[in-house]
Structures are given as structure tokens and as C-alpha cells.
Short mmCIF file of C-alpha atoms in Angstrom, two decimals:
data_model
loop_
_atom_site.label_atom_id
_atom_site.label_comp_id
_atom_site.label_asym_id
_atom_site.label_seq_id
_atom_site.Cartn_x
_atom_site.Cartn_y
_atom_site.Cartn_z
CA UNK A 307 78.34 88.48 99.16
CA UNK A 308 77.92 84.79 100.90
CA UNK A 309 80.61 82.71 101.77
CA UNK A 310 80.07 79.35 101.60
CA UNK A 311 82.11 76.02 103.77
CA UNK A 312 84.15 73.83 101.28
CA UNK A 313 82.85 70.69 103.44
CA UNK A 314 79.74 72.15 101.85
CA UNK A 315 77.30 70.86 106.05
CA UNK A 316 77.16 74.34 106.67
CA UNK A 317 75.00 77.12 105.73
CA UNK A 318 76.18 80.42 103.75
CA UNK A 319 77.00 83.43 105.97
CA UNK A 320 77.96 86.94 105.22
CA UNK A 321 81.21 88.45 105.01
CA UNK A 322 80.88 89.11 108.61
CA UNK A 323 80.17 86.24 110.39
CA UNK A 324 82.97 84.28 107.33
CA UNK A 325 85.88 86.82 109.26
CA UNK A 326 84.35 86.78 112.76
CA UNK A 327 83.85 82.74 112.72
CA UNK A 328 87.35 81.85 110.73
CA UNK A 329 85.97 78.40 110.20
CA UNK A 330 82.62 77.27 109.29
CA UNK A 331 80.90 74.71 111.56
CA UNK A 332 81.53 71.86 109.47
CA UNK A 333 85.56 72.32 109.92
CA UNK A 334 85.06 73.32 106.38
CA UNK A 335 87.24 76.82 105.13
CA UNK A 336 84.68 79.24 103.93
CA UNK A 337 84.86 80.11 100.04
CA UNK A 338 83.17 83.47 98.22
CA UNK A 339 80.16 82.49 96.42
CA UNK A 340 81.34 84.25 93.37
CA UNK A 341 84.75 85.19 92.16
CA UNK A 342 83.91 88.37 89.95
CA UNK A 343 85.99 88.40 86.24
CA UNK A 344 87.40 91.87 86.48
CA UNK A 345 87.47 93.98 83.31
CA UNK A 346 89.96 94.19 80.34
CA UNK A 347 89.89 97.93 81.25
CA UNK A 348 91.61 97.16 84.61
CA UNK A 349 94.61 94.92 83.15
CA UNK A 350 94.44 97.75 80.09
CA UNK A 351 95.60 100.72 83.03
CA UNK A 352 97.13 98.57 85.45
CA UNK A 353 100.83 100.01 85.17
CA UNK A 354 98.98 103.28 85.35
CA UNK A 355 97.86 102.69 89.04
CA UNK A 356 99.54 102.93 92.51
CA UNK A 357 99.73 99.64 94.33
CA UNK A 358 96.83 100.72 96.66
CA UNK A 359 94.58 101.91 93.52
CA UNK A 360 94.55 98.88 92.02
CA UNK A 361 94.21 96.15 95.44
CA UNK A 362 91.05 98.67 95.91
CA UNK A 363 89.76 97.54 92.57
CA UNK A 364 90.64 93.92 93.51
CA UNK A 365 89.13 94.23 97.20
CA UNK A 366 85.93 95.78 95.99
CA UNK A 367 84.97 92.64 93.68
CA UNK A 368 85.56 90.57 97.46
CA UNK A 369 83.99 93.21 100.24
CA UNK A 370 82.38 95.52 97.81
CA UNK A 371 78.94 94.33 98.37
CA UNK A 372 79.50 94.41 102.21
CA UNK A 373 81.33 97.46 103.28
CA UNK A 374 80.84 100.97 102.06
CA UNK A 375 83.15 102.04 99.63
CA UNK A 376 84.95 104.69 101.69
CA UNK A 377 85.37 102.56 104.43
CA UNK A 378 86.62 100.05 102.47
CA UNK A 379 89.61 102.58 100.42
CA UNK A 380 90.78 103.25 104.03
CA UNK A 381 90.91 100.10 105.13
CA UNK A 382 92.95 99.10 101.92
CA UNK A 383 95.12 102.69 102.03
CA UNK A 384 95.78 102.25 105.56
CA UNK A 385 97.11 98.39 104.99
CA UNK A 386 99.30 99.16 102.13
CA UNK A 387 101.85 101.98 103.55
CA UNK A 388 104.73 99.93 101.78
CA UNK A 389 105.43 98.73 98.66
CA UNK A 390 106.25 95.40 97.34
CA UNK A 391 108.80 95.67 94.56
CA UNK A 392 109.84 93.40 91.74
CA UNK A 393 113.95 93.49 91.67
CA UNK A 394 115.40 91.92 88.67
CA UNK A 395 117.71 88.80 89.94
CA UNK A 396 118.58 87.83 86.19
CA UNK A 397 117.17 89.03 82.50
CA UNK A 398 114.17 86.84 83.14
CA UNK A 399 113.34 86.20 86.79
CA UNK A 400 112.73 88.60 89.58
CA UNK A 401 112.27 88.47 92.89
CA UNK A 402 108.80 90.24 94.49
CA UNK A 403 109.89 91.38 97.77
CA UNK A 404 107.02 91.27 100.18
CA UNK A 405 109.30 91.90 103.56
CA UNK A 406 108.62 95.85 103.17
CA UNK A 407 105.94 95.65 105.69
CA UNK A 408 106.32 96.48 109.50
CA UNK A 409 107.53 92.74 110.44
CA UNK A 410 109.20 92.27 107.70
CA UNK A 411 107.06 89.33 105.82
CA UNK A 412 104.65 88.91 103.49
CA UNK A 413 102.10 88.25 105.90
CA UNK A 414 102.03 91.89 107.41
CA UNK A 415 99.69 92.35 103.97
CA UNK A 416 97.19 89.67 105.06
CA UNK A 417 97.44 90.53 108.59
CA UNK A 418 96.97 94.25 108.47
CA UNK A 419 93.96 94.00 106.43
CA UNK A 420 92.27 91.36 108.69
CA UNK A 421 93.13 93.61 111.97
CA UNK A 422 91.34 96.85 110.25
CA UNK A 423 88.71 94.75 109.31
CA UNK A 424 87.73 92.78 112.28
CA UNK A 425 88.08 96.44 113.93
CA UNK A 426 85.20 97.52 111.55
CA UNK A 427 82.97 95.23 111.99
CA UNK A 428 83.73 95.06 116.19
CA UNK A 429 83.63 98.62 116.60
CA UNK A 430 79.79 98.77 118.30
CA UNK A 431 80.12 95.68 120.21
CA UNK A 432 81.25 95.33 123.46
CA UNK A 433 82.03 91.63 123.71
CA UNK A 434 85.54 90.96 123.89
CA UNK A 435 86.86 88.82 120.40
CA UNK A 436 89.48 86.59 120.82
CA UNK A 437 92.08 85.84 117.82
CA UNK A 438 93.60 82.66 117.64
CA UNK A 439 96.62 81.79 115.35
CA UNK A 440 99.53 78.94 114.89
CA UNK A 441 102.12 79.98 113.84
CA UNK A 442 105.46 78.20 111.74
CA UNK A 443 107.19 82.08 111.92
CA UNK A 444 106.00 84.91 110.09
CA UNK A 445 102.29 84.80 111.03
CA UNK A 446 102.50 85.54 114.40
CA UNK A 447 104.66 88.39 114.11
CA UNK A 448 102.50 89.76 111.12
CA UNK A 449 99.19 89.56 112.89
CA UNK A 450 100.31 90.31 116.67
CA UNK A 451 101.87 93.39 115.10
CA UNK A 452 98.81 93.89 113.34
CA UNK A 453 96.02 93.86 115.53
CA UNK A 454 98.55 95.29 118.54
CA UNK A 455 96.79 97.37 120.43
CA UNK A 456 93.28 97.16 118.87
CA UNK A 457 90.39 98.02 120.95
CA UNK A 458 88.05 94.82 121.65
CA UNK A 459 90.46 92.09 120.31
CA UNK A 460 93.04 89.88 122.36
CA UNK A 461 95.06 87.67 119.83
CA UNK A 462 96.99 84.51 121.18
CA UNK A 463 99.44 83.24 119.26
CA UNK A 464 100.49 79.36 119.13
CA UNK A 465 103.61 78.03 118.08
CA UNK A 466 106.12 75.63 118.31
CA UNK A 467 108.82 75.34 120.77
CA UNK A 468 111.94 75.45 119.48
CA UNK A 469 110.95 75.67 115.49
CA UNK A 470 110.87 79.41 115.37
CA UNK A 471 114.03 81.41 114.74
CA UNK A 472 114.71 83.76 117.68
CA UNK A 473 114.37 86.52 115.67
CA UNK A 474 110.94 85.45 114.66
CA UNK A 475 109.99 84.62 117.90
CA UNK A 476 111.34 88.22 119.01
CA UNK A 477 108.55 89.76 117.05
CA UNK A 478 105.77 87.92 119.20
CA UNK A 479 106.48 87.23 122.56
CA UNK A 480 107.82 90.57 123.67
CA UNK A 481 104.89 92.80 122.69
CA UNK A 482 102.70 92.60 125.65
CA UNK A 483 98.99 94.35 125.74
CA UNK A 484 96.34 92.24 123.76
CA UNK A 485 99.29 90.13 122.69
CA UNK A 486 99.56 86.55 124.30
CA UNK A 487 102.29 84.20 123.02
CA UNK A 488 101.94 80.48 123.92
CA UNK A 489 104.83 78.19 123.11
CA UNK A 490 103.70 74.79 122.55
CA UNK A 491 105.47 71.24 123.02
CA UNK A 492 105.46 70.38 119.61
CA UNK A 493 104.89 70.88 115.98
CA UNK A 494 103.15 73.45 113.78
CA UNK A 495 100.89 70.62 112.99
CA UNK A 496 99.73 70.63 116.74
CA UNK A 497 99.66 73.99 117.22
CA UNK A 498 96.49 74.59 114.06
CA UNK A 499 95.09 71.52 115.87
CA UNK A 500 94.98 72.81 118.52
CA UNK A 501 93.35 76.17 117.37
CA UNK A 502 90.57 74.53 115.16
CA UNK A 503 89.90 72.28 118.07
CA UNK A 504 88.73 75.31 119.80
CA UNK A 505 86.62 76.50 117.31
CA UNK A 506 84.83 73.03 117.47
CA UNK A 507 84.20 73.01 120.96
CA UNK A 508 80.94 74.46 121.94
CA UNK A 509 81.74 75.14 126.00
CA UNK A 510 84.44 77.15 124.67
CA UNK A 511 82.71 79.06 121.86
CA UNK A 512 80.05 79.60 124.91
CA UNK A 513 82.35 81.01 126.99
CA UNK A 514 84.49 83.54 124.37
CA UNK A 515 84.27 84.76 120.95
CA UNK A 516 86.84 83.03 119.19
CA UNK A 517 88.29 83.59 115.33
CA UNK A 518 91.43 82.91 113.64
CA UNK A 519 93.81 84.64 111.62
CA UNK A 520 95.50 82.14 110.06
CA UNK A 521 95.11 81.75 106.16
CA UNK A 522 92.44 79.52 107.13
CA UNK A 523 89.87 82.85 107.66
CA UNK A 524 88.78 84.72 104.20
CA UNK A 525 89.99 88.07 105.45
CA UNK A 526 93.50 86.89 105.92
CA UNK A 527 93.91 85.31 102.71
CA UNK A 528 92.35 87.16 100.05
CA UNK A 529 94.21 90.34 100.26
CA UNK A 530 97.49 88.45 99.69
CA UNK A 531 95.86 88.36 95.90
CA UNK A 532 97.36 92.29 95.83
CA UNK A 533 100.64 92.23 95.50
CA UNK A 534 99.90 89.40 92.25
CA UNK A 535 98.27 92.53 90.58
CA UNK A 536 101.05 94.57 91.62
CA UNK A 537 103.85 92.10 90.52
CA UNK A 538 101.86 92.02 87.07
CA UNK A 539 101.69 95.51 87.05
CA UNK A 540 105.11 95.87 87.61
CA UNK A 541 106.21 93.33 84.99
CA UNK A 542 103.99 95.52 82.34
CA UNK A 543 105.91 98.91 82.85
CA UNK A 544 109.30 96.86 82.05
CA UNK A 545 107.48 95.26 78.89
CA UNK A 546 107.43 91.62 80.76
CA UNK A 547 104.63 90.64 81.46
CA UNK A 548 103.63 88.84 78.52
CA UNK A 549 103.81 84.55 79.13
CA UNK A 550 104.42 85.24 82.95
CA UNK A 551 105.17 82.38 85.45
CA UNK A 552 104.44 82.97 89.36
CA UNK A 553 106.59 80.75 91.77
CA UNK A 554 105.30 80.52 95.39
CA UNK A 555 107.22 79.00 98.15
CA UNK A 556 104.24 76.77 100.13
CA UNK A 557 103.61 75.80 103.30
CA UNK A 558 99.72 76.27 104.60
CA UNK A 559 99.07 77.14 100.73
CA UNK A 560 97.01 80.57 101.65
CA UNK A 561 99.76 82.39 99.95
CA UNK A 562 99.17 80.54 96.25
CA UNK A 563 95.69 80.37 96.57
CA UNK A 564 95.31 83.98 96.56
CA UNK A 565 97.27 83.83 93.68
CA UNK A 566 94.80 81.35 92.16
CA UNK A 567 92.04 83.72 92.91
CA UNK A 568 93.40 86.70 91.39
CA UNK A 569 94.05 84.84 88.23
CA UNK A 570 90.27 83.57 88.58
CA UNK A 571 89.62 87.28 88.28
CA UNK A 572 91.74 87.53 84.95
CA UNK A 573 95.15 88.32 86.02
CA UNK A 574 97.22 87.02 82.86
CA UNK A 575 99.96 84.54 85.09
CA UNK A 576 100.17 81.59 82.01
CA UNK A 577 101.42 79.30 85.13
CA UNK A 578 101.77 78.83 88.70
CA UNK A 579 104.68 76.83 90.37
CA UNK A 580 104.51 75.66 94.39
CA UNK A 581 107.68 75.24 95.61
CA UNK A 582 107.78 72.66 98.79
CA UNK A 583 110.75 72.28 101.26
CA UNK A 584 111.09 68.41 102.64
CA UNK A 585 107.45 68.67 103.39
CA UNK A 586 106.21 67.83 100.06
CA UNK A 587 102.30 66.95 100.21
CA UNK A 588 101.36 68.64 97.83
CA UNK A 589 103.96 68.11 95.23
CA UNK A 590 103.39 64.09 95.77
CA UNK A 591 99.70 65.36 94.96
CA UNK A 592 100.40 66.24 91.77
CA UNK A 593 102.51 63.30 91.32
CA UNK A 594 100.05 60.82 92.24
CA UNK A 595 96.56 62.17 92.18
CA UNK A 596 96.51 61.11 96.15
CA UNK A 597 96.60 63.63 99.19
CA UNK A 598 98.41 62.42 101.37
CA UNK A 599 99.21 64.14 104.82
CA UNK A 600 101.45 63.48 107.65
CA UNK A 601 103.30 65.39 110.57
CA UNK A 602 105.71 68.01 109.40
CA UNK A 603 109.16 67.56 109.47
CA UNK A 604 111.87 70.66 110.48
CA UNK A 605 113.67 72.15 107.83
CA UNK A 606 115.72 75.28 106.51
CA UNK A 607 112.99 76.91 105.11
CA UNK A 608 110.59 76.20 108.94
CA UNK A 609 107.63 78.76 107.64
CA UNK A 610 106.83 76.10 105.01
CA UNK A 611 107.34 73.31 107.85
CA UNK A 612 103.49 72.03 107.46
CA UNK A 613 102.36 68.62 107.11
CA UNK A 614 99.03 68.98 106.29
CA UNK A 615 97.83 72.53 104.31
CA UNK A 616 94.50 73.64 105.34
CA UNK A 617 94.07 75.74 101.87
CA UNK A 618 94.51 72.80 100.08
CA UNK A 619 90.74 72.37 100.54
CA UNK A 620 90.39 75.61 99.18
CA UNK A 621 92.85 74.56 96.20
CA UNK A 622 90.36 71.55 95.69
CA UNK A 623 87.03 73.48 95.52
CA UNK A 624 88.30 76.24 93.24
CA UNK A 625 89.31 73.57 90.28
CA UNK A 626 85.98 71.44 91.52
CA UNK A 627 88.39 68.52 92.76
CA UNK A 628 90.18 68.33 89.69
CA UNK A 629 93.58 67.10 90.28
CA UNK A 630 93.75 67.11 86.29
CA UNK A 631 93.34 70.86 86.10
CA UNK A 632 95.34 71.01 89.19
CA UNK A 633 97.81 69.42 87.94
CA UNK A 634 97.57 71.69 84.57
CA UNK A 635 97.81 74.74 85.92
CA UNK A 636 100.26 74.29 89.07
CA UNK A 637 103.48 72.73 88.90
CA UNK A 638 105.59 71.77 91.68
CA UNK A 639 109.24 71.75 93.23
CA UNK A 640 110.57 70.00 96.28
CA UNK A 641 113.94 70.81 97.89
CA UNK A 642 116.05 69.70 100.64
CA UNK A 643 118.04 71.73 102.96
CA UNK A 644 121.54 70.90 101.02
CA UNK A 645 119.72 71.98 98.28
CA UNK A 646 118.55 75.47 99.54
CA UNK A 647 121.69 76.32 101.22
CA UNK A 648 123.62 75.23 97.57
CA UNK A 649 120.47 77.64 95.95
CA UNK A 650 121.19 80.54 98.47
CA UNK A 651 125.09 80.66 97.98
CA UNK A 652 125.13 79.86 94.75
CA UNK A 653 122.39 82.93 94.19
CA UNK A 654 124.50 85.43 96.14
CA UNK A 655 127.36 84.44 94.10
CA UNK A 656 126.26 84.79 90.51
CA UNK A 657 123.81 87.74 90.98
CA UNK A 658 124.56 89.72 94.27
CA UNK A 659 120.75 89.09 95.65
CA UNK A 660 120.74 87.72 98.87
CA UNK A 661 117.44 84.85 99.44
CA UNK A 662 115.96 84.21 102.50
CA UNK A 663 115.53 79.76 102.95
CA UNK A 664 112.14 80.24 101.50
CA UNK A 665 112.94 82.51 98.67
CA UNK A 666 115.40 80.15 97.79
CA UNK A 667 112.86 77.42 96.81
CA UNK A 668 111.38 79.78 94.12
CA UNK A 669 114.07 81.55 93.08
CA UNK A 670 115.52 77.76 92.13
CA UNK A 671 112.26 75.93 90.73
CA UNK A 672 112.31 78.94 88.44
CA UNK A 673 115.66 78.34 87.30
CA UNK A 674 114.68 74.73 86.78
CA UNK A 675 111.12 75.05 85.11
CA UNK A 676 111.14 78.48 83.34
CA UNK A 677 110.72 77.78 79.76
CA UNK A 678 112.87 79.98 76.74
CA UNK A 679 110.32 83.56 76.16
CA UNK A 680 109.25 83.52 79.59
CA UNK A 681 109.49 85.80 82.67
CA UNK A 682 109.59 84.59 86.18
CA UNK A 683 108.39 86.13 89.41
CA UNK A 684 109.22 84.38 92.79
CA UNK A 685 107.88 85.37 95.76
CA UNK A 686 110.50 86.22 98.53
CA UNK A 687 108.39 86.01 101.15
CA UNK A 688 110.43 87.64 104.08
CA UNK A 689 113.46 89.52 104.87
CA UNK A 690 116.85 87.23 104.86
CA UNK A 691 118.21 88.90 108.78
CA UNK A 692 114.90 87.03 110.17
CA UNK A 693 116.87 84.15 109.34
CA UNK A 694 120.09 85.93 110.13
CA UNK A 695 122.79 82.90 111.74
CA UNK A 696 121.47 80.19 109.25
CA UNK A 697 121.79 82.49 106.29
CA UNK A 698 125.27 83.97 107.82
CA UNK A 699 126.53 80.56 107.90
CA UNK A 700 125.82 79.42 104.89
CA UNK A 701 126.51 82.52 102.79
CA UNK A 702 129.61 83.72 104.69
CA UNK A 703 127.43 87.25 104.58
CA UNK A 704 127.10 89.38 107.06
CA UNK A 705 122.86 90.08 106.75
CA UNK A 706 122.76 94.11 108.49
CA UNK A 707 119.44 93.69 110.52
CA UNK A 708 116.92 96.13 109.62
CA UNK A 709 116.36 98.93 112.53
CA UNK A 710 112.57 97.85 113.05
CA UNK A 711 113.80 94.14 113.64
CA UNK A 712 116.45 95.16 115.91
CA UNK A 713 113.93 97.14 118.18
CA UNK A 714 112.10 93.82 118.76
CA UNK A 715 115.35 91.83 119.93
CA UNK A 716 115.71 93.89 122.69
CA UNK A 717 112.07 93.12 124.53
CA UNK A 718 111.75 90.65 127.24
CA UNK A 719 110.42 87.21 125.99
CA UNK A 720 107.20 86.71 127.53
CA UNK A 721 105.00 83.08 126.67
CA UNK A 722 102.83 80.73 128.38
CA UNK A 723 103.83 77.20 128.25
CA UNK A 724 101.44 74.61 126.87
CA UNK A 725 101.29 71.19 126.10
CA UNK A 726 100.26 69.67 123.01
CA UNK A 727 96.95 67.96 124.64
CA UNK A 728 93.50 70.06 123.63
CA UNK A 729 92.44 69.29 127.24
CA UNK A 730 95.16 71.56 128.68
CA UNK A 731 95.01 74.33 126.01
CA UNK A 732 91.00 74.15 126.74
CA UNK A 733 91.16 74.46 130.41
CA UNK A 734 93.78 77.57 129.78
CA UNK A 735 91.42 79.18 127.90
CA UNK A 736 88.19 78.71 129.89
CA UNK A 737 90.44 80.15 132.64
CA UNK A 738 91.32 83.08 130.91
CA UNK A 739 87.36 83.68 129.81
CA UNK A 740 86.92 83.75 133.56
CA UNK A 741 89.11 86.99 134.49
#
């Protein structure tokens, strides 16, 4: 299959050069050239399959046409060695854990896939490829974890200083080997800057092989459309899944377009719903027909700190620019931090369930927009102890920390200081091409 740039000034690669490039030359994100309708046979037997039966099915109609189909069922098998569960919060809305994974967040899904599949397609060269990624929390950990220790790939993570939570930053900057963590004076904002920056610059791209793993490169993103099938899936053994509605907590927006691609492939969701923190772009998008970006602003729920989403270009393309069929099919929810500390106490309260800050968006623009004869599914996008003294404080819980979290706390920080300024990040780089 071709992938093609949705700034539309670059020309259509394969698969290959789509995950090993990240970005197309024109800044543009890189789009499949076909999203293939998957038959009513699949939805039919869904509830029949195993989580990793039915993401094969999904992943063949993306890397089918590129990868051999053996190769491809291990790559899938090997990412999915965890579930992702649908727990009922109330009679109609439940909660699809995605922190099963080895870092505990949704991204490990994304993350894992991209590391096994750069691997594939690296194995027979010898050139050295080097992974760049900003992170707002949960990316870094899910792809340094993921592509730790992989033979021909060095991955440096960017994010800001002082926006993480220490427990996220635990899970990146004490790994070591191919894993280099740089803590940058500034926002999230900067940080993807920063990393598309590079890709632009053609003394750099001379010197290294450069990619991302950010939601901005096709093999990161597209797997998150999985655990949609398996949430439907789920929803039809429990006689649910009729007049479904999806709520996504948003930030960079790769997690709800993959959503928006599996239902491009038929998955029966009558509705999606992006729920914002304070940084609500996209929701005054829908508002206003007008895209407005600006810096990103520190809040509660700091994986969805982002300012400026690079998938909504992707967002664009798929509905052809359409904010009216945007707007149609995607509603949207803004909260402040009052209001998802109120959500997260008054959740724990009623129903037992602890949320996470970014759970609590969905679990509450659910509550607000679910209509009467309709089941909700919100995404809680990563385990509540990586948030541990913010949701302690506000819950009056005690949140036990998971054993594989607790083995990361006790590793010795290790980052490399950088300022916000391209210039300095470039000259760090060029040095490090040079060893």
C-alpha cells in the first residue's frame, strides 16, 4: 500500500519509507491511500475472537500488502501479551482499561508495534536509526520501553522539564542502553518542535537516520485502532453494543483518530466524543469552524497538555476538510482541573472505580452527553499510581503502585539538559552522529 502526505507536496512512499521517515517532506503526516471496508463476516464473529485474532484481521487491511502474513501475526501476537478490558463503571458506561501493558498506558499498544516493526524492516541494514519522540508522559515510557534494547535503533526521548510526573519520568530516564532522555526548558509544544525541526533539516538527515515515534508516524498510530475492535467486541458478548458511543480523552489526537479509522473500516461506534482538558483547540474547532492553536497550558490531566495536535491534520483529510461532518460525527468536552478532581472523587465515591486525571475527562463527558438507550465506552488511558500524589490528594485513596512501576522508581535518573532553541538541540545531535 502507498502512503500519501496530508500537505499533499510530497510524493507517495511505501509502508517502509512512511515508518522509517515519520514525516513526509512537506511537514505533511503521511495517510494510507486506502482505508479497506472490512467484512460483515468480521463484526458477525467478532465476540468469537481473541483480542490478537481480530487486531490481525484489522492490521492485515493496513500492512497486509507489505509484510508477509506470518511475519506480520507475530509482530501483532508478540505486541498484544495483555489485554485491554471493558469494566462496567455504571449500567451504561464502562471504562476500557488500556494500562495492562508493560508501562502501564495505552501507548505501550502503539509503541510495541512500531518497535517490532521498525526491527523488521532494519534487520539487514547496518546503518544505525535514530528514534525521536516528545513526550507530555506516557509516550516516552511506552516507546523507550518498547524499542529497549533493540538491535540498530537508539531512541531519544524529549520532554518537558518539570511537566512530567516523577513517576512518568521514572519510566524514561533510568533505562540506559539505546535509551537517551533529554529534558527540555519548556513545553510539550517545544519539545515536537523541536523533533520535526530535525526531520526538516537536511545536514542533520545527512548525518543520521532519523524517525519518530510519536502519533505523528503511521506505525504508531494505527494499531491503537485494536483495542476499538476489542472494546466493540467486548460490548457484543454483554449484549451492548448496539447504539455505542466512544469517549477519548485528547491531547495530540493520534489516539481518536485511530478510532476514526477503525470505524472507516465499519466498526459500528454511532458517535465519537473528544474530551479536552484546559487545552481546548479542538473543541473551540467544533465550536467555531476555526483552528485555532496556541502554546499549551499545564493542567491535571498533563498527557493531554498540547496546544497544537499534529493528528488534527489527519482528522482534516479523513472527513476531506469538512468541519460539518466533523462536527457530525465528533462531539466535544472541555474540563478544568476543579472539574476533574470534582469528576475523580465524585467517581470513586458513587461507583468504587478509581480514574486516572485523563480518564476522568471521559468518564464525565459521558455522563454529560450519553443519550437514554445508549452504551458508553471511555478510554482510561493509563494506570491512576502514575499519577499517584495528585490522585492521593484529591481522592483521600491510597493508589497501591503496581510492582512493574515500582521497579522503575528505584533507577538512577539519567537526562541530558537542553534548551528550547533548535540550534542547540541540532548541534547535540550532530555531535552525537560523530561518536
Amino acid at each position: 500500500m502507498k502512503f500519501y502526505s496530508t500537505n499533499h507536496n510530497s510524493p507517495d512512499v511505501t509502508l517502509r519509507d512512511a515508518v522509517v521517515k515519520g514525516l513526509a517532506p512537506d511537514r505533511g503526516l503521511y495517510m494510507p491511500e486506502t482505508i479497506k471496508y472490512l467484512p460483515d463476516s468480521f463484526f458477525a464473529g467478532i465476540d468469537g475472537m481473541s483480542f490478537q485474532e481480530m487486531s490481525f484481521e484489522v492490521a492485515k487491511a493496513f500492512f497486509g500488502e507489505d509484510i508477509p502474513e506470518q511475519d506480520l501475526k507475530q509482530i501483532v501476537f508478540d505486541t498484544l501479551s495483555f489485554d485491554t478490558p471493558a469494566v462496567r463503571v455504571e449500567d451504561n458506561i464502562h471504562s476500557l482499561e488500556l494500562f495492562h501493558g508493560p508501562t502501564l498506558a495505552f501507548k505501550d499498544v502503539g509503541a510495541r508495534f512500531m518497535a517490532r516493526l521498525l526491527g523488521y524492516f532494519n534487520r539487514n541494514e547496518r546503518q544505525l536509526v535514530n528514534v525521536l519522540v516528545a513526550t507530555s508522559g506516557d509516550t516516552g515510557s511506552a516507546v523507550a520501553n518498547g524499542f529497549l534494547g533493540v538491535p540498530g535503533v537508539h531512541v531519544y526521548v524529549l520532554y518537558p522539564k518539570g511537566k512530567v510526573s516523577p513517576i512518568q519520568e521514572c519510566q524514561f530516564t533510568t533505562l540506559g542502553q539505546n535509551i537517551t532522555a533529554i529534558e527540555v526548558d519548556g513545553v510539550f509544544d517545544d519539545c515536537q518542535a523541536l523533533v520535526k525541526n530535525a526531520f526538516m533539516d537536511a545536514q542533520l538527515n545527512a548525518a543520521m537516520k532519523l524517525t519518530s515515534a510519536n502519533s505523528i508516524n503511521v506505525a504508531r498510530f494505527l494499531p491503537q485502532a485494536f483495542y476499538y475492535f476489542n472494546a466493540y467486541a467486548q460490548m457484543k458478548r454483554i449484549g451492548k453494543a448496539d447504539n455505542l458511543v466512544i469517549c477519548v480523552p485528547s491531547g495530540n489526537f493520534g489516539n481518536i483518530t485511530a478510532g476514526l479509522f477503525g470505524w472507516e473500516m465499519g466498526l459500528p461506534v454511532r458517535h465519537f466524543i473528544a474530551a479536552n482538558n484546559a487545552n481546548d483547540i479542538f473543541y473551540k474547532y467544533l465550536q467555531t469552524g476555526t483552528y485555532s492553536p496556541r502554546p499549551s497550558v499545564q493542567t491535571l490531566a498533563n498527557a493531554m497538555d498540547v496546544g497544537d495536535p499534529s493528528n488534527f491534520a489527519r482528522v482534516l483529510d479523513l472527513y476531506g476538510g469538512s468541519h460539518h461532518d466533523i462536527a457530525a460525527h465528533i462531539s466535544g468536552a472541555t474540563y478544568t482541573d476543579e472539574q476533574i478532581a470534582q469528576t475523580m472523587k465524585q467517581c470513586l465515591e458513587e461507583t468504587g472505580y478509581q480514574l486516572d486525571p485523563h480518564g476522568a475527562c471521559g468518564y464525565r463527558a459521558l455522563k454529560e452527553q450519553l443519550e437514554l438507550g445508549q452504551t458508553g465506552v471511555f478510554l482510561e488511558t493509563a494506570h491512576p499510581a502514575k499519577f499517584k500524589e495528585k490522585v492521593d490528594a484529591i481522592t483521600g485513596a491510597d493508589v497501591e503502585i503496581p510492582a512493574r512501576l515500582a521497579a522503575f522508581m528505584k533507577g538512577t535518573k539519567q537526562s541530558v539538559p537542553m534548551s528550547r532553541d533548535f540550534v542547540d538541540f541540532k548541534q547535540y545531535l550532530l555531535s552525537e552522529a560523530g561518536k
